[in-house]
Amino acid sequence: MRIDTSPADVGMDDSKFGLLRQSIERDIEKGISDASIILIARYGKIVMHEAIGYSDKRKGRVAKTDDVLPVMSLTKQLVAGAVFRFIDRGQLALTTRVAEVIPEFGKRGKERVTVRQLLSHQAGLAMQHPIEDWRDGNEAYVAKICERPLEPAPEGVANYHAGAAHAVLGEIMRRLDTKKRSIHQILKEELFVPTGMEDTGLTLKGRADLLARLAPIAMRDDSPDALPPRDVEQIAEISTEVEFMAGGAFSTAYDQFRFAEMLRLGGKIGGVRVLSPAIIKAATSIQSGNKLHGLFMAAAERDHTDPFPANIGLSIYVRGEGIFVTNLGTLTSPPTFAGSGFGGQLFCVDPERELTIVHLVCGYPQLYNARKRSQRLVDLIVSSIEE
């Protein structure tokens, strides 16, 4: 547990933190989730870092703040962070066509797909692929993607790319890398080490220390949604050994805080320049225009809720204007940005309030239900700010 100061010292109402704990405890009692590991900071000072519940409910293992969790699609923001390093060095551009680096990709309608379109989920790739496609590693998965046709989203919709886009981004980095590193090594050396993320890995090969602290994936919600529960549970089984760019990273709440803070601070943390302010500004600006979020349209309809905007930057979500269902909270400021993973894995930064939130979950709700739950918790945290 890492605490720098009290909530009152940074203008936050401590009583709201009690309400936050109670809200999480009620969710656990109701079986919505098994555990929350939550970290809250303002002005870079950590005011809450707690674990509530069970990281492995079946074994009665109590959650700890240094538990290692599958962070699911928060992996996409980490992969994007490494891609940004290549862009900052001039090895790659947002306008680079994928086929310039992976020639075999440029067929069946995919000739014009760019790096920007991959990063912003607007490349016209399939929303999902069978989980078996990932088992043989990233190169084999990308080879399958290259053979598939473009699948454009309906007009006015951004179709979330659950696996394909970031797999291709990983292969782009591997092919451009002059040191001939594995993708895991690229992420470690380009992002994890300079950011100070000591307990984060893409695969856990050679990291017995992290495996010993790993919390398993467990579904706690079988409501209809985008991913079958068994597919979700298999992700950790696959990802401990195979590089899965879209959802296979493992991390701690503190490491996710380091990454989020680096972004909040304009790309520099602990005296180390990781990314340029320019690429972070592009990444945290809406790239999807007014397009709707295709991943949640069916769930919103079942919930009798209007479809809502995608508000996707470069693999990073942006709050934007208006009131709608969002895991970034309805009370946050428009420039607020976040990374988001299945089940409620979240980092969220409100730059106007200088507020950083990390919430990692054990025992997962389905996608849409997790989104609504995150909204409730984020709004409760934001409402604690008094000055």
Short mmCIF file of C-alpha atoms in Angstrom, two decimals:
data_model
loop_
_atom_site.label_atom_id
_atom_site.label_comp_id
_atom_site.label_asym_id
_atom_site.label_seq_id
_atom_site.Cartn_x
_atom_site.Cartn_y
_atom_site.Cartn_z
CA MET A 1 0.00 0.00 0.00
CA ARG A 2 1.33 3.40 -1.00
CA ILE A 3 -0.20 6.55 0.53
CA ASP A 4 1.33 10.01 0.12
CA THR A 5 -1.18 12.22 1.94
CA SER A 6 -4.77 12.46 3.18
CA PRO A 7 -7.73 13.32 0.93
CA ALA A 8 -8.28 16.57 2.87
CA ASP A 9 -4.75 17.73 2.05
CA VAL A 10 -5.60 17.72 -1.67
CA GLY A 11 -9.09 19.20 -1.35
CA MET A 12 -11.13 15.98 -1.23
CA ASP A 13 -13.88 15.01 1.21
CA ASP A 14 -12.72 11.94 3.14
CA SER A 15 -16.30 10.92 3.98
CA LYS A 16 -16.92 10.17 0.30
CA PHE A 17 -14.13 7.60 0.44
CA GLY A 18 -16.15 5.76 3.07
CA LEU A 19 -19.13 5.76 0.72
CA LEU A 20 -16.87 4.45 -2.05
CA ARG A 21 -15.73 1.54 0.13
CA GLN A 22 -19.34 0.76 1.05
CA SER A 23 -20.38 0.79 -2.60
CA ILE A 24 -17.62 -1.66 -3.52
CA GLU A 25 -18.44 -3.90 -0.54
CA ARG A 26 -22.13 -4.00 -1.56
CA ASP A 27 -21.14 -5.04 -5.08
CA ILE A 28 -19.06 -7.88 -3.64
CA GLU A 29 -21.91 -8.98 -1.35
CA LYS A 30 -24.28 -9.04 -4.34
CA GLY A 31 -21.87 -11.17 -6.37
CA ILE A 32 -21.33 -8.44 -8.97
CA SER A 33 -17.57 -8.68 -8.42
CA ASP A 34 -15.10 -10.43 -6.12
CA ALA A 35 -12.62 -7.65 -5.42
CA SER A 36 -11.52 -4.13 -6.22
CA ILE A 37 -8.00 -2.78 -6.04
CA ILE A 38 -8.37 0.97 -6.18
CA LEU A 39 -5.83 3.78 -6.28
CA ILE A 40 -6.77 7.47 -6.24
CA ALA A 41 -4.36 10.38 -6.56
CA ARG A 42 -4.66 14.13 -6.92
CA TYR A 43 -1.82 16.43 -7.96
CA GLY A 44 0.22 13.23 -8.24
CA LYS A 45 -0.22 12.41 -4.53
CA ILE A 46 -1.82 9.06 -3.69
CA VAL A 47 -4.67 9.43 -1.19
CA MET A 48 -6.18 5.94 -1.44
CA HIS A 49 -4.61 2.60 -2.33
CA GLU A 50 -6.69 -0.29 -1.04
CA ALA A 51 -7.72 -3.83 -1.84
CA ILE A 52 -11.25 -4.90 -0.94
CA GLY A 53 -12.56 -8.45 -1.32
CA TYR A 54 -11.02 -11.67 -2.67
CA SER A 55 -8.55 -11.99 -5.52
CA ASP A 56 -9.34 -15.72 -5.68
CA LYS A 57 -12.74 -16.27 -4.10
CA ARG A 58 -12.73 -20.02 -4.70
CA LYS A 59 -9.55 -20.42 -2.64
CA GLY A 60 -10.44 -17.72 -0.11
CA ARG A 61 -7.42 -15.62 -1.09
CA VAL A 62 -7.84 -12.08 0.23
CA ALA A 63 -7.01 -9.33 -2.27
CA LYS A 64 -3.81 -7.33 -1.75
CA THR A 65 -2.74 -4.02 -3.24
CA ASP A 66 0.24 -5.64 -4.97
CA ASP A 67 -1.79 -8.43 -6.60
CA VAL A 68 -0.96 -8.98 -10.27
CA LEU A 69 -4.08 -8.94 -12.43
CA PRO A 70 -4.89 -9.60 -16.07
CA VAL A 71 -5.63 -6.06 -17.25
CA MET A 72 -7.47 -7.22 -20.37
CA SER A 73 -7.87 -4.42 -22.95
CA LEU A 74 -5.79 -1.99 -20.91
CA THR A 75 -3.13 -3.90 -22.87
CA LYS A 76 -4.18 -1.90 -25.92
CA GLN A 77 -3.11 1.37 -24.31
CA LEU A 78 0.26 -0.17 -23.41
CA VAL A 79 0.81 -1.39 -26.97
CA ALA A 80 -0.20 2.06 -28.21
CA GLY A 81 2.33 3.64 -25.83
CA ALA A 82 5.13 1.65 -27.45
CA VAL A 83 3.83 2.57 -30.93
CA PHE A 84 3.95 6.23 -29.88
CA ARG A 85 7.68 5.82 -29.16
CA PHE A 86 8.21 4.67 -32.77
CA ILE A 87 6.23 7.70 -33.98
CA ASP A 88 8.21 10.07 -31.74
CA ARG A 89 11.44 8.72 -33.27
CA GLY A 90 10.21 9.13 -36.83
CA GLN A 91 10.19 5.39 -37.56
CA LEU A 92 6.45 5.45 -38.13
CA ALA A 93 3.69 7.98 -38.83
CA LEU A 94 -0.02 8.03 -38.10
CA THR A 95 -0.53 8.16 -41.88
CA THR A 96 1.70 5.15 -42.60
CA ARG A 97 -0.26 2.53 -44.50
CA VAL A 98 -0.02 -0.90 -42.89
CA ALA A 99 0.88 -2.43 -46.26
CA GLU A 100 4.05 -0.32 -46.37
CA VAL A 101 5.39 -2.37 -43.45
CA ILE A 102 3.41 -5.61 -43.88
CA PRO A 103 2.99 -5.98 -47.67
CA GLU A 104 0.83 -9.11 -47.41
CA PHE A 105 -1.76 -7.09 -45.45
CA GLY A 106 -2.52 -4.89 -48.46
CA LYS A 107 -5.23 -6.91 -50.20
CA ARG A 108 -8.94 -7.71 -50.05
CA GLY A 109 -9.85 -4.06 -49.46
CA LYS A 110 -7.21 -3.38 -46.78
CA GLU A 111 -4.78 -1.49 -49.03
CA ARG A 112 -5.56 1.95 -47.54
CA VAL A 113 -5.66 1.04 -43.84
CA THR A 114 -3.36 3.31 -41.80
CA VAL A 115 -1.72 3.25 -38.38
CA ARG A 116 -4.12 5.96 -37.20
CA GLN A 117 -7.11 3.84 -38.22
CA LEU A 118 -5.74 0.86 -36.30
CA LEU A 119 -5.13 2.95 -33.19
CA SER A 120 -8.61 4.52 -33.30
CA HIS A 121 -10.60 1.35 -34.09
CA GLN A 122 -11.59 2.64 -37.53
CA ALA A 123 -9.63 0.26 -39.77
CA GLY A 124 -12.63 -1.82 -40.85
CA LEU A 125 -11.28 -5.03 -39.32
CA ALA A 126 -13.51 -7.62 -37.69
CA MET A 127 -14.83 -6.69 -34.26
CA GLN A 128 -13.97 -10.17 -32.98
CA HIS A 129 -12.09 -13.29 -34.04
CA PRO A 130 -12.34 -16.77 -32.48
CA ILE A 131 -10.13 -17.06 -29.42
CA GLU A 132 -8.38 -20.02 -31.05
CA ASP A 133 -6.85 -17.59 -33.56
CA TRP A 134 -4.64 -16.20 -30.79
CA ARG A 135 -3.23 -19.46 -29.42
CA ASP A 136 -0.32 -19.80 -31.87
CA GLY A 137 1.15 -16.38 -31.21
CA ASN A 138 0.94 -12.95 -32.75
CA GLU A 139 2.70 -13.64 -36.05
CA ALA A 140 0.33 -16.50 -36.83
CA TYR A 141 -2.68 -14.39 -35.85
CA VAL A 142 -1.57 -11.50 -38.07
CA ALA A 143 -1.07 -13.92 -40.98
CA LYS A 144 -4.75 -14.90 -40.64
CA ILE A 145 -5.82 -11.25 -40.47
CA CYS A 146 -3.91 -10.54 -43.69
CA GLU A 147 -5.98 -13.15 -45.54
CA ARG A 148 -9.34 -11.80 -44.37
CA PRO A 149 -11.34 -9.13 -46.20
CA LEU A 150 -12.12 -5.68 -44.92
CA GLU A 151 -15.33 -5.56 -42.85
CA PRO A 152 -16.35 -1.88 -42.83
CA ALA A 153 -18.52 -0.69 -39.97
CA PRO A 154 -21.99 0.68 -40.72
CA GLU A 155 -22.10 4.37 -41.58
CA GLY A 156 -21.64 6.51 -38.48
CA VAL A 157 -20.35 3.65 -36.29
CA ALA A 158 -16.88 2.87 -34.94
CA ASN A 159 -16.57 -0.89 -34.61
CA TYR A 160 -14.25 -1.74 -31.73
CA HIS A 161 -11.45 -4.07 -32.84
CA ALA A 162 -11.25 -6.54 -29.95
CA GLY A 163 -8.10 -8.26 -31.18
CA ALA A 164 -6.98 -7.55 -34.73
CA ALA A 165 -5.85 -3.91 -34.75
CA HIS A 166 -3.35 -4.16 -31.91
CA ALA A 167 -2.06 -7.51 -33.13
CA VAL A 168 -1.18 -5.77 -36.39
CA LEU A 169 0.38 -2.83 -34.51
CA GLY A 170 2.56 -5.27 -32.60
CA GLU A 171 3.74 -6.87 -35.84
CA ILE A 172 4.47 -3.43 -37.32
CA MET A 173 6.78 -2.67 -34.38
CA ARG A 174 8.48 -6.05 -34.63
CA ARG A 175 9.23 -5.56 -38.32
CA LEU A 176 10.48 -2.00 -37.90
CA ASP A 177 12.62 -2.72 -34.85
CA THR A 178 16.29 -2.41 -35.75
CA LYS A 179 17.29 -4.44 -32.66
CA LYS A 180 15.16 -7.43 -33.75
CA ARG A 181 13.48 -7.69 -30.35
CA SER A 182 10.38 -9.68 -29.49
CA ILE A 183 7.25 -7.61 -28.98
CA HIS A 184 7.43 -8.36 -25.26
CA GLN A 185 10.97 -6.96 -25.13
CA ILE A 186 9.92 -3.92 -27.15
CA LEU A 187 7.17 -3.09 -24.65
CA LYS A 188 9.44 -3.73 -21.69
CA GLU A 189 12.33 -1.61 -22.93
CA GLU A 190 10.36 1.13 -24.68
CA LEU A 191 7.61 1.61 -22.08
CA PHE A 192 7.65 -0.44 -18.89
CA VAL A 193 11.24 0.32 -17.82
CA PRO A 194 11.30 4.08 -18.51
CA THR A 195 7.86 4.51 -16.93
CA GLY A 196 8.87 2.57 -13.81
CA MET A 197 6.35 -0.25 -14.31
CA GLU A 198 8.30 -2.99 -12.53
CA ASP A 199 5.42 -5.45 -12.12
CA THR A 200 3.97 -5.39 -15.64
CA GLY A 201 4.49 -7.89 -18.42
CA LEU A 202 3.16 -9.04 -21.75
CA THR A 203 3.22 -12.79 -21.03
CA LEU A 204 4.69 -13.91 -17.72
CA LYS A 205 7.51 -16.04 -19.13
CA GLY A 206 10.44 -15.86 -16.75
CA ARG A 207 8.45 -13.90 -14.17
CA ALA A 208 7.81 -16.44 -11.42
CA ASP A 209 7.55 -13.51 -9.00
CA LEU A 210 4.50 -12.17 -10.86
CA LEU A 211 2.94 -15.60 -11.40
CA ALA A 212 2.97 -16.14 -7.63
CA ARG A 213 0.83 -13.00 -7.18
CA LEU A 214 -1.45 -13.55 -10.19
CA ALA A 215 -5.21 -13.37 -9.63
CA PRO A 216 -7.27 -15.65 -11.90
CA ILE A 217 -9.97 -14.49 -14.28
CA ALA A 218 -13.47 -15.39 -13.13
CA MET A 219 -16.77 -14.29 -14.65
CA ARG A 220 -19.55 -13.21 -12.30
CA ASP A 221 -22.08 -12.22 -14.95
CA ASP A 222 -23.61 -14.44 -17.64
CA SER A 223 -25.89 -11.77 -19.09
CA PRO A 224 -25.88 -11.55 -22.91
CA ASP A 225 -23.09 -9.33 -24.20
CA ALA A 226 -20.22 -9.21 -26.65
CA LEU A 227 -17.99 -11.99 -25.29
CA PRO A 228 -18.89 -15.50 -24.04
CA PRO A 229 -17.73 -15.99 -20.42
CA ARG A 230 -15.58 -19.03 -21.22
CA ASP A 231 -13.70 -17.08 -23.90
CA VAL A 232 -12.92 -14.40 -21.34
CA GLU A 233 -11.66 -16.93 -18.79
CA GLN A 234 -9.33 -18.50 -21.36
CA ILE A 235 -7.53 -15.23 -22.04
CA ALA A 236 -5.29 -15.49 -18.95
CA GLU A 237 -4.57 -19.15 -19.71
CA ILE A 238 -3.33 -18.20 -23.18
CA SER A 239 -1.62 -14.95 -22.26
CA THR A 240 0.77 -16.25 -19.61
CA GLU A 241 2.72 -17.90 -22.46
CA VAL A 242 1.66 -16.16 -25.69
CA GLU A 243 2.01 -12.49 -26.67
CA PHE A 244 -1.59 -11.29 -26.99
CA MET A 245 -1.48 -7.63 -27.99
CA ALA A 246 -5.13 -6.79 -27.40
CA GLY A 247 -5.71 -8.14 -23.91
CA GLY A 248 -2.85 -10.23 -22.57
CA ALA A 249 -0.87 -7.94 -20.27
CA PHE A 250 -0.55 -8.40 -16.51
CA SER A 251 -0.03 -5.52 -14.12
CA THR A 252 -0.68 -3.98 -10.72
CA ALA A 253 -2.74 -0.95 -9.75
CA TYR A 254 0.43 0.99 -8.93
CA ASP A 255 2.01 0.26 -12.32
CA GLN A 256 -1.16 1.38 -14.08
CA PHE A 257 -0.99 4.56 -12.00
CA ARG A 258 2.58 5.14 -13.21
CA PHE A 259 1.43 4.85 -16.82
CA ALA A 260 -1.61 7.10 -16.30
CA GLU A 261 0.48 9.70 -14.46
CA MET A 262 3.07 9.70 -17.23
CA LEU A 263 0.28 10.57 -19.67
CA ARG A 264 -1.18 13.21 -17.32
CA LEU A 265 2.22 14.84 -16.94
CA GLY A 266 2.74 15.17 -20.68
CA GLY A 267 4.97 12.14 -21.19
CA LYS A 268 7.56 12.61 -18.45
CA ILE A 269 7.70 10.85 -15.08
CA GLY A 270 10.43 10.53 -12.47
CA GLY A 271 12.63 12.82 -14.53
CA VAL A 272 12.46 10.48 -17.54
CA ARG A 273 10.97 11.60 -20.86
CA VAL A 274 8.91 8.64 -22.16
CA LEU A 275 6.65 10.27 -24.76
CA SER A 276 6.36 13.69 -26.35
CA PRO A 277 3.58 16.08 -25.29
CA ALA A 278 2.59 16.26 -28.97
CA ILE A 279 1.79 12.55 -29.34
CA ILE A 280 -0.09 12.53 -26.02
CA LYS A 281 -2.21 15.46 -27.17
CA ALA A 282 -3.11 13.54 -30.35
CA ALA A 283 -3.77 10.34 -28.40
CA THR A 284 -6.12 12.05 -25.94
CA SER A 285 -8.08 13.93 -28.62
CA ILE A 286 -11.20 12.36 -30.12
CA GLN A 287 -10.30 10.74 -33.46
CA SER A 288 -13.65 9.04 -34.10
CA GLY A 289 -15.68 12.22 -34.68
CA ASN A 290 -19.37 11.75 -33.90
CA LYS A 291 -19.40 8.01 -34.59
CA LEU A 292 -21.34 5.74 -32.25
CA HIS A 293 -19.69 2.97 -30.22
CA GLY A 294 -20.50 -0.23 -32.10
CA LEU A 295 -19.48 -2.57 -29.29
CA PHE A 296 -22.27 -1.40 -26.98
CA MET A 297 -25.16 -0.77 -29.38
CA ALA A 298 -26.95 -4.08 -28.73
CA ALA A 299 -26.51 -3.83 -24.95
CA ALA A 300 -27.73 -0.22 -24.91
CA GLU A 301 -30.82 -1.28 -26.87
CA ARG A 302 -31.56 -4.04 -24.33
CA ASP A 303 -31.14 -1.43 -21.58
CA HIS A 304 -33.57 0.92 -23.38
CA THR A 305 -30.74 3.45 -23.64
CA ASP A 306 -29.76 5.52 -26.66
CA PRO A 307 -26.52 4.56 -28.42
CA PHE A 308 -23.60 6.67 -27.27
CA PRO A 309 -20.52 8.14 -28.95
CA ALA A 310 -17.33 6.11 -29.30
CA ASN A 311 -15.11 9.08 -28.35
CA ILE A 312 -11.95 7.16 -29.19
CA GLY A 313 -8.57 8.85 -29.40
CA LEU A 314 -5.48 6.87 -30.36
CA SER A 315 -6.41 3.74 -28.36
CA ILE A 316 -7.37 6.01 -25.46
CA TYR A 317 -10.95 6.96 -24.62
CA VAL A 318 -11.98 10.59 -24.17
CA ARG A 319 -14.92 11.87 -22.10
CA GLY A 320 -16.05 14.60 -24.49
CA GLU A 321 -19.29 16.56 -24.18
CA GLY A 322 -22.80 15.40 -23.29
CA ILE A 323 -24.36 12.98 -20.81
CA PHE A 324 -24.45 9.29 -21.71
CA VAL A 325 -23.40 5.94 -20.22
CA THR A 326 -19.61 6.08 -19.88
CA ASN A 327 -17.04 4.43 -17.65
CA LEU A 328 -15.23 7.79 -17.53
CA GLY A 329 -18.04 9.16 -15.34
CA THR A 330 -20.67 11.78 -16.08
CA LEU A 331 -19.18 14.37 -13.69
CA THR A 332 -15.66 14.43 -15.11
CA SER A 333 -14.44 17.27 -17.33
CA PRO A 334 -14.58 16.95 -21.16
CA PRO A 335 -10.79 16.40 -21.60
CA THR A 336 -10.85 13.41 -19.22
CA PHE A 337 -9.21 10.36 -20.80
CA ALA A 338 -8.98 6.70 -19.88
CA GLY A 339 -7.89 3.19 -20.65
CA SER A 340 -10.50 0.50 -20.32
CA GLY A 341 -10.49 -3.29 -20.08
CA PHE A 342 -13.07 -6.06 -19.84
CA GLY A 343 -14.82 -6.42 -16.50
CA GLY A 344 -14.11 -2.89 -15.33
CA GLN A 345 -10.32 -2.61 -15.52
CA LEU A 346 -9.74 1.13 -15.71
CA PHE A 347 -7.37 4.02 -15.43
CA CYS A 348 -8.97 7.44 -15.71
CA VAL A 349 -7.37 10.89 -15.71
CA ASP A 350 -9.24 14.18 -15.31
CA PRO A 351 -6.54 16.70 -16.31
CA GLU A 352 -8.57 19.74 -15.26
CA ARG A 353 -8.92 18.41 -11.70
CA GLU A 354 -5.44 16.79 -11.76
CA LEU A 355 -7.16 13.57 -10.66
CA THR A 356 -5.96 10.05 -11.46
CA ILE A 357 -8.02 6.92 -10.73
CA VAL A 358 -7.05 3.27 -11.16
CA HIS A 359 -9.62 0.54 -10.53
CA LEU A 360 -8.69 -3.10 -11.13
CA VAL A 361 -11.25 -5.84 -10.65
CA CYS A 362 -11.32 -9.53 -9.76
CA GLY A 363 -14.52 -11.35 -10.72
CA TYR A 364 -15.92 -9.71 -13.81
CA PRO A 365 -19.28 -8.23 -14.75
CA GLN A 366 -20.07 -8.26 -18.47
CA LEU A 367 -18.99 -5.32 -20.64
CA TYR A 368 -22.01 -3.03 -20.43
CA ASN A 369 -22.73 -3.73 -16.77
CA ALA A 370 -19.08 -3.06 -15.93
CA ARG A 371 -19.30 0.24 -17.80
CA LYS A 372 -22.26 1.37 -15.71
CA ARG A 373 -20.56 0.26 -12.50
CA SER A 374 -17.37 2.19 -13.34
CA GLN A 375 -19.47 5.27 -14.07
CA ARG A 376 -21.02 5.06 -10.60
CA LEU A 377 -17.65 4.69 -8.84
CA VAL A 378 -15.88 7.41 -10.86
CA ASP A 379 -18.72 9.87 -10.25
CA LEU A 380 -18.56 9.15 -6.52
CA ILE A 381 -14.82 9.89 -6.51
CA VAL A 382 -15.22 13.11 -8.52
CA SER A 383 -17.98 14.29 -6.18
CA SER A 384 -15.48 14.14 -3.29
CA ILE A 385 -13.52 17.09 -4.72
CA GLU A 386 -14.26 20.27 -2.76
CA GLU A 387 -11.63 22.65 -4.17
#
